[in-house]
Amino acid sequence: MRVVVLDFETTGLSAENDRVIEVGAVALDGKNCVDTFSQLIHPGDYLPYQITQITGITDEMLYDKPPAAEVMPQLAEFIADRTIIAHNAPFDKKFLDAEMNRVGLQVLNPVLCTLKLARRVMPGHSSYSLGNLAQHLGIQMERAHRALDDAKATAYLWRHMYEEINAQMTQELDTAIFEDLSNKSAKQVQKLFSI
């Protein structure tokens, strides 16, 4: 299965009003990482203080970086025809769509959410945050809330869940199977896989 694991750091929560300041992406062919994409992006305005506190990204770091209009076509080329995977995918997909629309592009690839899938495949956690799941799986996160590091952690989480599901399936896994699992209740998935 060819996927790209995607993560954005942004100036806020509104894809309509806020902008992407960093993108990180990991391309996987099956379990193998075949490429990465990482770029800081100048948002066209100063960063809110709380965003610097969360991400560690400063205005000085973004001063000479390209705007999204230059980065998004490169990202679209990197994504190509791969299924997109993200932790809390609706958030990243909103920003992907907004930034692509601003430059006249669309990315219509299927999208899978590791947060939604983890709630079904890894029951019993008090929190399904990327940091908590990474810690549970022993995944080292060098810099949480930096796009490439979060994308790498999400890729490890994805591979873990992929292997768990693959071990119990008799057919080759594809996007449709994961979409189906994501749309089932946690109890249905647990019954299906004896989790």
Coordinates of N, CA and C in Angstrom, one line a residue:
M1 N 0.9 -1.2 0.0 CA 0.0 0.0 0.0 C 0.9 1.2 0.0
R2 N 0.7 2.1 -0.9 CA 1.4 3.4 -1.1 C 0.7 4.5 -0.4
V3 N 1.3 5.1 0.7 CA 0.7 6.1 1.4 C 1.7 7.3 1.6
V4 N 1.1 8.4 2.0 CA 2.0 9.5 2.5 C 1.4 10.0 3.8
V5 N 2.2 10.0 4.8 CA 1.8 10.5 6.1 C 2.1 11.9 6.2
L6 N 1.1 12.7 6.6 CA 1.1 14.2 6.5 C 0.9 14.8 7.8
D7 N 1.6 15.9 8.1 CA 1.3 16.7 9.3 C 1.6 18.2 9.0
F8 N 0.8 19.1 9.5 CA 0.9 20.5 9.3 C 1.1 21.1 10.7
E9 N 1.9 22.2 10.8 CA 1.8 23.1 11.9 C 1.3 24.4 11.3
T10 N 0.4 25.0 12.1 CA -0.4 26.2 11.6 C -0.4 27.3 12.5
T11 N -0.9 28.5 12.1 CA -1.0 29.7 12.9 C -2.2 29.6 13.8
G12 N -3.1 28.7 13.6 CA -4.3 28.6 14.5 C -5.1 27.4 14.0
L13 N -6.4 27.4 14.3 CA -7.2 26.3 14.1 C -8.2 26.4 12.9
S14 N -8.3 27.6 12.4 CA -9.2 27.9 11.3 C -8.5 27.9 9.9
A15 N -8.8 26.9 9.1 CA -8.2 26.8 7.8 C -8.6 28.0 6.9
E16 N -9.7 28.6 7.2 CA -10.1 29.8 6.4 C -9.3 31.0 6.7
N17 N -9.0 31.2 8.0 CA -8.3 32.4 8.5 C -6.8 32.2 8.8
D18 N -6.4 31.0 9.2 CA -5.0 30.7 9.6 C -4.3 30.1 8.4
R19 N -2.9 30.0 8.6 CA -2.1 29.5 7.5 C -1.2 28.4 8.0
V20 N -0.7 27.6 7.1 CA 0.3 26.6 7.4 C 1.7 27.2 7.6
I21 N 2.4 26.8 8.6 CA 3.8 27.4 8.8 C 4.8 26.3 8.6
E22 N 4.4 25.0 8.6 CA 5.3 23.9 8.4 C 4.6 22.7 7.9
V23 N 5.2 22.0 7.0 CA 4.7 20.8 6.5 C 5.7 19.7 6.7
G24 N 5.3 18.5 7.1 CA 6.1 17.3 7.1 C 5.4 16.2 6.5
A25 N 6.1 15.4 5.7 CA 5.4 14.2 5.1 C 6.4 13.1 4.9
V26 N 5.9 11.9 5.1 CA 6.7 10.7 4.9 C 6.0 9.8 3.9
A27 N 6.7 9.4 2.9 CA 6.1 8.5 1.8 C 6.5 7.1 2.2
L28 N 5.5 6.2 2.2 CA 5.8 4.8 2.6 C 5.3 3.9 1.4
D29 N 6.1 3.0 1.0 CA 5.6 1.9 0.2 C 5.6 0.6 1.0
G30 N 4.4 0.2 1.4 CA 4.3 -0.9 2.4 C 4.8 -0.4 3.7
K31 N 5.7 -1.0 4.3 CA 6.3 -0.6 5.6 C 7.5 0.2 5.4
N32 N 8.0 0.4 4.2 CA 9.3 1.1 4.0 C 9.1 2.6 3.7
C33 N 9.9 3.4 4.4 CA 10.0 4.8 4.1 C 10.8 5.0 2.9
V34 N 10.2 5.6 1.9 CA 10.9 5.8 0.6 C 11.4 7.3 0.4
D35 N 10.7 8.2 1.1 CA 11.1 9.6 1.0 C 10.4 10.4 2.1
T36 N 11.0 11.6 2.3 CA 10.4 12.6 3.3 C 10.3 13.9 2.6
F37 N 9.5 14.8 3.1 CA 9.3 16.2 2.6 C 9.1 17.0 3.9
S38 N 9.9 18.1 4.0 CA 9.8 18.9 5.2 C 10.1 20.4 4.7
Q39 N 9.2 21.3 5.1 CA 9.5 22.7 4.7 C 8.8 23.6 5.7
L40 N 9.6 24.6 6.2 CA 9.0 25.7 6.9 C 8.4 26.7 5.9
I41 N 7.3 27.3 6.2 CA 6.5 28.2 5.3 C 6.3 29.5 5.9
H42 N 6.6 30.6 5.2 CA 6.3 31.9 5.7 C 4.8 32.2 5.5
P43 N 4.1 32.5 6.6 CA 2.6 32.7 6.6 C 2.2 34.0 6.1
G44 N 3.1 35.0 5.9 CA 2.7 36.3 5.5 C 2.4 37.3 6.6
D45 N 2.5 36.8 7.8 CA 2.2 37.6 9.0 C 3.0 37.1 10.2
Y46 N 3.0 37.8 11.3 CA 3.7 37.4 12.5 C 2.9 36.2 13.1
L47 N 3.7 35.4 13.8 CA 3.1 34.2 14.5 C 2.5 34.6 15.8
P48 N 1.3 34.1 16.1 CA 0.8 34.3 17.5 C 1.8 33.7 18.5
Y49 N 1.9 34.3 19.6 CA 2.8 33.9 20.7 C 2.6 32.4 21.1
Q50 N 1.3 32.1 21.2 CA 1.0 30.7 21.7 C 1.4 29.6 20.7
I51 N 1.5 30.0 19.4 CA 1.9 29.0 18.4 C 3.4 28.8 18.6
T52 N 4.2 29.9 18.8 CA 5.6 29.7 19.1 C 5.8 28.9 20.3
Q53 N 5.0 29.1 21.4 CA 5.1 28.3 22.6 C 4.9 26.8 22.3
I54 N 3.9 26.5 21.5 CA 3.5 25.1 21.2 C 4.6 24.4 20.3
T55 N 5.0 25.1 19.3 CA 5.8 24.5 18.2 C 7.3 24.7 18.3
G56 N 7.6 25.8 19.0 CA 9.0 26.2 19.0 C 9.4 27.0 17.8
I57 N 8.5 27.1 16.8 CA 8.8 27.9 15.6 C 8.6 29.3 15.8
T58 N 9.6 30.1 15.4 CA 9.7 31.6 15.6 C 9.5 32.3 14.3
D59 N 9.2 33.6 14.5 CA 9.2 34.5 13.3 C 10.5 34.5 12.6
E60 N 11.6 34.5 13.4 CA 13.0 34.5 12.8 C 13.2 33.2 11.9
M61 N 12.7 32.1 12.3 CA 12.8 30.9 11.6 C 12.1 30.9 10.2
L62 N 11.0 31.7 10.2 CA 10.2 31.8 9.0 C 10.6 32.9 8.1
Y63 N 11.4 33.8 8.5 CA 11.7 35.1 7.8 C 12.0 34.9 6.3
D64 N 12.9 34.0 6.0 CA 13.4 33.8 4.7 C 12.8 32.6 4.0
K65 N 11.8 32.0 4.6 CA 11.2 30.8 4.0 C 10.2 31.1 2.9
P66 N 9.9 30.2 2.0 CA 9.0 30.4 0.9 C 7.6 30.5 1.4
P67 N 6.7 31.2 0.7 CA 5.3 31.2 1.0 C 4.6 29.9 0.6
A68 N 3.4 29.6 1.1 CA 2.7 28.4 0.7 C 2.5 28.3 -0.8
A69 N 2.4 29.4 -1.5 CA 2.2 29.4 -3.0 C 3.3 28.7 -3.7
E70 N 4.5 28.7 -3.1 CA 5.6 28.0 -3.7 C 5.7 26.5 -3.2
V71 N 5.3 26.3 -2.0 CA 5.5 25.0 -1.4 C 4.4 24.0 -1.8
M72 N 3.1 24.5 -1.9 CA 2.0 23.6 -2.1 C 2.1 22.8 -3.4
P73 N 2.5 23.4 -4.6 CA 2.7 22.6 -5.8 C 3.8 21.5 -5.6
Q74 N 4.8 21.7 -4.8 CA 5.8 20.7 -4.5 C 5.2 19.6 -3.7
L75 N 4.4 20.0 -2.7 CA 3.8 19.0 -1.8 C 2.8 18.1 -2.6
A76 N 2.0 18.8 -3.5 CA 1.1 18.0 -4.4 C 1.8 17.0 -5.2
E77 N 3.0 17.4 -5.7 CA 3.8 16.4 -6.5 C 4.3 15.3 -5.6
F78 N 4.7 15.6 -4.4 CA 5.2 14.6 -3.4 C 4.1 13.6 -3.1
I79 N 2.9 14.1 -2.8 CA 1.8 13.3 -2.5 C 1.4 12.3 -3.7
A80 N 1.4 12.9 -4.9 CA 1.1 12.2 -6.1 C -0.2 11.4 -5.9
D81 N -0.2 10.1 -6.2 CA -1.4 9.3 -6.1 C -1.6 8.5 -4.8
R82 N -0.8 8.8 -3.8 CA -0.8 8.0 -2.6 C -2.0 8.4 -1.7
T83 N -2.4 7.4 -0.9 CA -3.4 7.6 0.1 C -2.8 8.5 1.2
I84 N -3.5 9.5 1.7 CA -3.0 10.4 2.7 C -3.4 9.9 4.1
I85 N -2.5 9.9 5.0 CA -2.7 9.4 6.3 C -2.3 10.6 7.3
A86 N -3.1 10.9 8.3 CA -2.8 11.9 9.3 C -3.4 11.5 10.6
H87 N -2.8 12.0 11.7 CA -3.4 11.9 13.0 C -4.3 13.1 13.2
N88 N -5.6 12.8 13.4 CA -6.7 13.8 13.4 C -6.7 14.4 12.0
A89 N -6.9 13.5 11.0 CA -6.9 13.9 9.6 C -7.9 15.0 9.2
P90 N -9.1 15.1 9.8 CA -9.9 16.2 9.3 C -9.2 17.6 9.5
F91 N -8.4 17.8 10.5 CA -7.7 19.0 10.7 C -6.7 19.3 9.6
D92 N -5.8 18.3 9.3 CA -4.8 18.4 8.3 C -5.4 18.5 6.9
K93 N -6.5 17.8 6.6 CA -7.2 17.8 5.3 C -7.8 19.2 5.1
K94 N -8.4 19.8 6.1 CA -8.9 21.2 6.0 C -7.8 22.2 5.5
F95 N -6.7 22.1 6.2 CA -5.6 23.0 5.8 C -5.0 22.6 4.5
L96 N -4.9 21.4 4.2 CA -4.4 21.0 2.8 C -5.3 21.5 1.7
D97 N -6.6 21.3 1.9 CA -7.5 21.8 0.9 C -7.5 23.4 0.8
A98 N -7.4 24.1 1.9 CA -7.4 25.5 1.9 C -6.2 26.1 1.2
E99 N -5.0 25.5 1.6 CA -3.8 26.0 1.0 C -3.7 25.6 -0.5
M100 N -4.1 24.5 -0.9 CA -4.1 24.1 -2.3 C -5.1 24.9 -3.1
N101 N -6.3 25.2 -2.5 CA -7.3 26.0 -3.2 C -6.7 27.4 -3.5
R102 N -5.9 27.9 -2.5 CA -5.4 29.3 -2.7 C -4.4 29.4 -3.9
V103 N -3.9 28.2 -4.3 CA -2.9 28.2 -5.5 C -3.6 27.5 -6.7
G104 N -4.9 27.3 -6.6 CA -5.6 26.7 -7.7 C -5.4 25.2 -7.9
L105 N -5.0 24.5 -6.9 CA -4.8 23.1 -7.0 C -5.8 22.3 -6.1
Q106 N -6.0 21.0 -6.4 CA -6.8 20.2 -5.6 C -6.1 18.9 -5.4
V107 N -6.2 18.3 -4.2 CA -5.7 17.0 -3.9 C -6.9 16.2 -3.5
L108 N -7.3 15.2 -4.3 CA -8.5 14.4 -4.1 C -8.3 13.0 -3.6
N109 N -7.1 12.8 -3.1 CA -6.7 11.4 -2.7 C -7.5 11.0 -1.5
P110 N -7.7 9.7 -1.4 CA -8.3 9.1 -0.2 C -7.5 9.5 1.1
V111 N -8.2 9.7 2.2 CA -7.6 10.1 3.4 C -8.0 9.2 4.5
L112 N -7.0 8.7 5.3 CA -7.3 7.9 6.5 C -6.8 8.6 7.7
C113 N -7.5 8.4 8.8 CA -7.2 9.0 10.1 C -6.7 8.0 11.1
T114 N -5.4 8.2 11.5 CA -4.8 7.3 12.5 C -5.5 7.4 13.9
L115 N -6.0 8.6 14.2 CA -6.7 8.9 15.5 C -8.0 8.0 15.5
K116 N -8.7 8.1 14.4 CA -10.0 7.4 14.4 C -9.7 5.9 14.4
L117 N -8.7 5.5 13.6 CA -8.4 4.0 13.5 C -7.9 3.5 14.8
A118 N -7.0 4.3 15.5 CA -6.5 3.8 16.8 C -7.6 3.6 17.8
R119 N -8.6 4.5 17.8 CA -9.7 4.3 18.8 C -10.4 3.0 18.6
R120 N -10.3 2.4 17.4 CA -11.0 1.1 17.1 C -10.0 -0.1 17.3
V121 N -8.8 0.1 16.9 CA -7.8 -1.0 16.8 C -7.0 -1.1 18.1
M122 N -6.9 0.0 18.9 CA -6.1 0.0 20.1 C -7.0 0.4 21.3
P123 N -7.9 -0.4 21.7 CA -8.9 0.1 22.8 C -8.2 0.2 24.1
G124 N -8.8 1.0 25.0 CA -8.4 1.1 26.4 C -7.5 2.2 26.7
H125 N -7.2 3.1 25.8 CA -6.3 4.2 26.2 C -7.1 5.4 26.7
S126 N -6.6 6.1 27.7 CA -7.3 7.2 28.3 C -7.2 8.4 27.3
S127 N -6.1 8.4 26.5 CA -6.0 9.5 25.5 C -5.4 8.9 24.2
Y128 N -5.9 9.4 23.1 CA -5.5 8.9 21.8 C -4.7 10.0 21.1
S129 N -4.1 10.9 21.9 CA -3.2 11.9 21.3 C -2.0 11.2 20.7
L130 N -1.4 11.8 19.7 CA -0.2 11.2 19.1 C 0.9 11.0 20.1
G131 N 1.1 12.0 21.0 CA 2.2 11.8 22.0 C 1.9 10.6 22.9
N132 N 0.7 10.4 23.4 CA 0.3 9.3 24.2 C 0.5 8.0 23.5
L133 N 0.0 7.9 22.3 CA 0.1 6.6 21.6 C 1.6 6.3 21.3
A134 N 2.3 7.3 20.9 CA 3.8 7.2 20.6 C 4.5 6.6 21.9
Q135 N 4.2 7.2 23.0 CA 4.8 6.8 24.2 C 4.4 5.3 24.5
H136 N 3.2 5.0 24.3 CA 2.7 3.6 24.6 C 3.4 2.6 23.7
L137 N 3.7 3.0 22.5 CA 4.4 2.1 21.5 C 5.9 2.2 21.6
G138 N 6.5 3.1 22.4 CA 7.9 3.2 22.5 C 8.5 4.0 21.4
I139 N 7.7 4.8 20.7 CA 8.2 5.7 19.6 C 8.8 6.9 20.2
Q140 N 10.0 7.2 19.8 CA 10.8 8.4 20.2 C 10.3 9.6 19.4
M141 N 9.8 10.6 20.0 CA 9.4 11.8 19.3 C 10.4 12.9 19.7
E142 N 11.3 13.2 18.8 CA 12.4 14.2 19.1 C 11.8 15.5 19.4
R143 N 10.9 16.0 18.6 CA 10.3 17.4 18.8 C 8.8 17.3 18.5
A144 N 8.0 17.1 19.5 CA 6.6 17.1 19.3 C 6.1 18.5 18.8
H145 N 5.1 18.5 18.0 CA 4.6 19.7 17.4 C 5.5 20.3 16.4
R146 N 6.4 19.5 15.8 CA 7.1 19.9 14.6 C 6.7 18.9 13.5
A147 N 6.4 19.4 12.4 CA 5.7 18.6 11.4 C 6.3 17.3 11.0
L148 N 7.6 17.3 10.6 CA 8.2 16.1 10.2 C 8.3 15.1 11.3
D149 N 8.6 15.5 12.5 CA 8.7 14.6 13.6 C 7.3 14.0 13.9
D150 N 6.3 14.8 13.9 CA 4.9 14.3 14.1 C 4.6 13.3 13.0
A151 N 4.9 13.6 11.7 CA 4.6 12.8 10.6 C 5.4 11.4 10.7
K152 N 6.6 11.5 11.2 CA 7.4 10.2 11.4 C 6.7 9.4 12.5
A153 N 6.3 10.0 13.6 CA 5.6 9.3 14.7 C 4.3 8.7 14.2
T154 N 3.6 9.4 13.4 CA 2.3 8.9 12.8 C 2.6 7.8 11.9
A155 N 3.7 7.8 11.1 CA 4.1 6.7 10.3 C 4.3 5.5 11.1
Y156 N 5.0 5.6 12.2 CA 5.3 4.4 13.0 C 4.0 3.9 13.6
L157 N 3.1 4.8 14.0 CA 1.8 4.4 14.5 C 1.0 3.6 13.4
W158 N 1.0 4.2 12.2 CA 0.3 3.6 11.1 C 0.8 2.2 10.8
R159 N 2.2 2.1 10.8 CA 2.8 0.7 10.5 C 2.4 -0.3 11.6
H160 N 2.3 0.2 12.8 CA 1.9 -0.7 13.9 C 0.5 -1.2 13.7
M161 N -0.4 -0.3 13.4 CA -1.8 -0.7 13.2 C -2.0 -1.5 12.0
Y162 N -1.2 -1.2 10.9 CA -1.3 -1.9 9.7 C -0.9 -3.4 9.9
E163 N 0.2 -3.6 10.7 CA 0.7 -4.9 11.0 C -0.3 -5.7 11.8
E164 N -0.9 -5.0 12.8 CA -1.9 -5.7 13.7 C -3.1 -6.2 12.9
I165 N -3.5 -5.3 12.0 CA -4.7 -5.7 11.1 C -4.3 -6.7 10.1
N166 N -3.2 -6.6 9.5 CA -2.7 -7.5 8.5 C -2.5 -8.9 9.0
A167 N -2.1 -9.0 10.3 CA -1.9 -10.3 10.9 C -3.2 -11.1 11.0
Q168 N -4.4 -10.4 11.0 CA -5.7 -11.0 11.2 C -6.5 -11.1 9.9
M169 N -6.0 -10.6 8.8 CA -6.7 -10.6 7.5 C -6.2 -11.6 6.6
T170 N -7.1 -12.1 5.8 CA -6.7 -13.1 4.8 C -6.5 -12.5 3.4
Q171 N -7.0 -11.2 3.2 CA -6.9 -10.6 2.0 C -5.8 -9.4 2.0
E172 N -5.4 -9.0 0.9 CA -4.4 -7.9 0.8 C -5.1 -6.6 1.3
L173 N -4.4 -5.9 2.2 CA -5.0 -4.6 2.7 C -4.9 -3.5 1.7
D174 N -6.0 -2.7 1.6 CA -6.1 -1.6 0.8 C -6.8 -0.5 1.5
T175 N -6.9 0.7 0.8 CA -7.5 1.9 1.4 C -9.0 1.5 1.8
A176 N -9.7 0.8 1.0 CA -11.1 0.6 1.3 C -11.3 -0.2 2.6
I177 N -10.4 -1.2 2.8 CA -10.5 -1.9 4.1 C -10.4 -1.0 5.3
F178 N -9.4 -0.1 5.2 CA -9.2 0.8 6.4 C -10.3 1.8 6.5
E179 N -10.9 2.3 5.4 CA -12.0 3.1 5.4 C -13.2 2.4 6.1
D180 N -13.4 1.2 5.7 CA -14.5 0.4 6.3 C -14.3 0.2 7.8
L181 N -13.1 -0.1 8.2 CA -12.8 -0.3 9.7 C -13.0 1.0 10.4
S182 N -12.6 2.1 9.8 CA -12.7 3.4 10.4 C -14.2 3.8 10.6
N183 N -15.1 3.3 9.8 CA -16.5 3.6 9.9 C -17.3 2.6 10.8
K184 N -16.6 1.6 11.3 CA -17.3 0.7 12.2 C -17.1 1.2 13.6
S185 N -17.9 0.7 14.5 CA -17.7 1.1 15.9 C -16.5 0.4 16.5
A186 N -16.0 0.9 17.6 CA -14.9 0.2 18.2 C -15.3 -1.2 18.6
K187 N -16.5 -1.4 19.1 CA -16.9 -2.8 19.5 C -17.0 -3.7 18.3
Q188 N -17.5 -3.2 17.2 CA -17.5 -4.1 16.0 C -16.1 -4.5 15.5
V189 N -15.2 -3.6 15.6 CA -13.8 -3.9 15.2 C -13.2 -4.9 16.1
Q190 N -13.4 -4.6 17.4 CA -12.8 -5.5 18.5 C -13.4 -6.9 18.3
K191 N -14.7 -7.0 18.0 CA -15.3 -8.3 17.8 C -14.7 -9.0 16.6
L192 N -14.6 -8.2 15.5 CA -14.0 -8.8 14.3 C -12.6 -9.3 14.4
F193 N -11.8 -8.6 15.3 CA -10.4 -9.0 15.4 C -10.1 -9.7 16.8
S194 N -11.1 -9.9 17.6 CA -10.9 -10.5 18.9 C -9.8 -9.7 19.7
I195 N -10.0 -8.4 19.7 CA -9.1 -7.5 20.4 C -9.5 -7.4 21.9

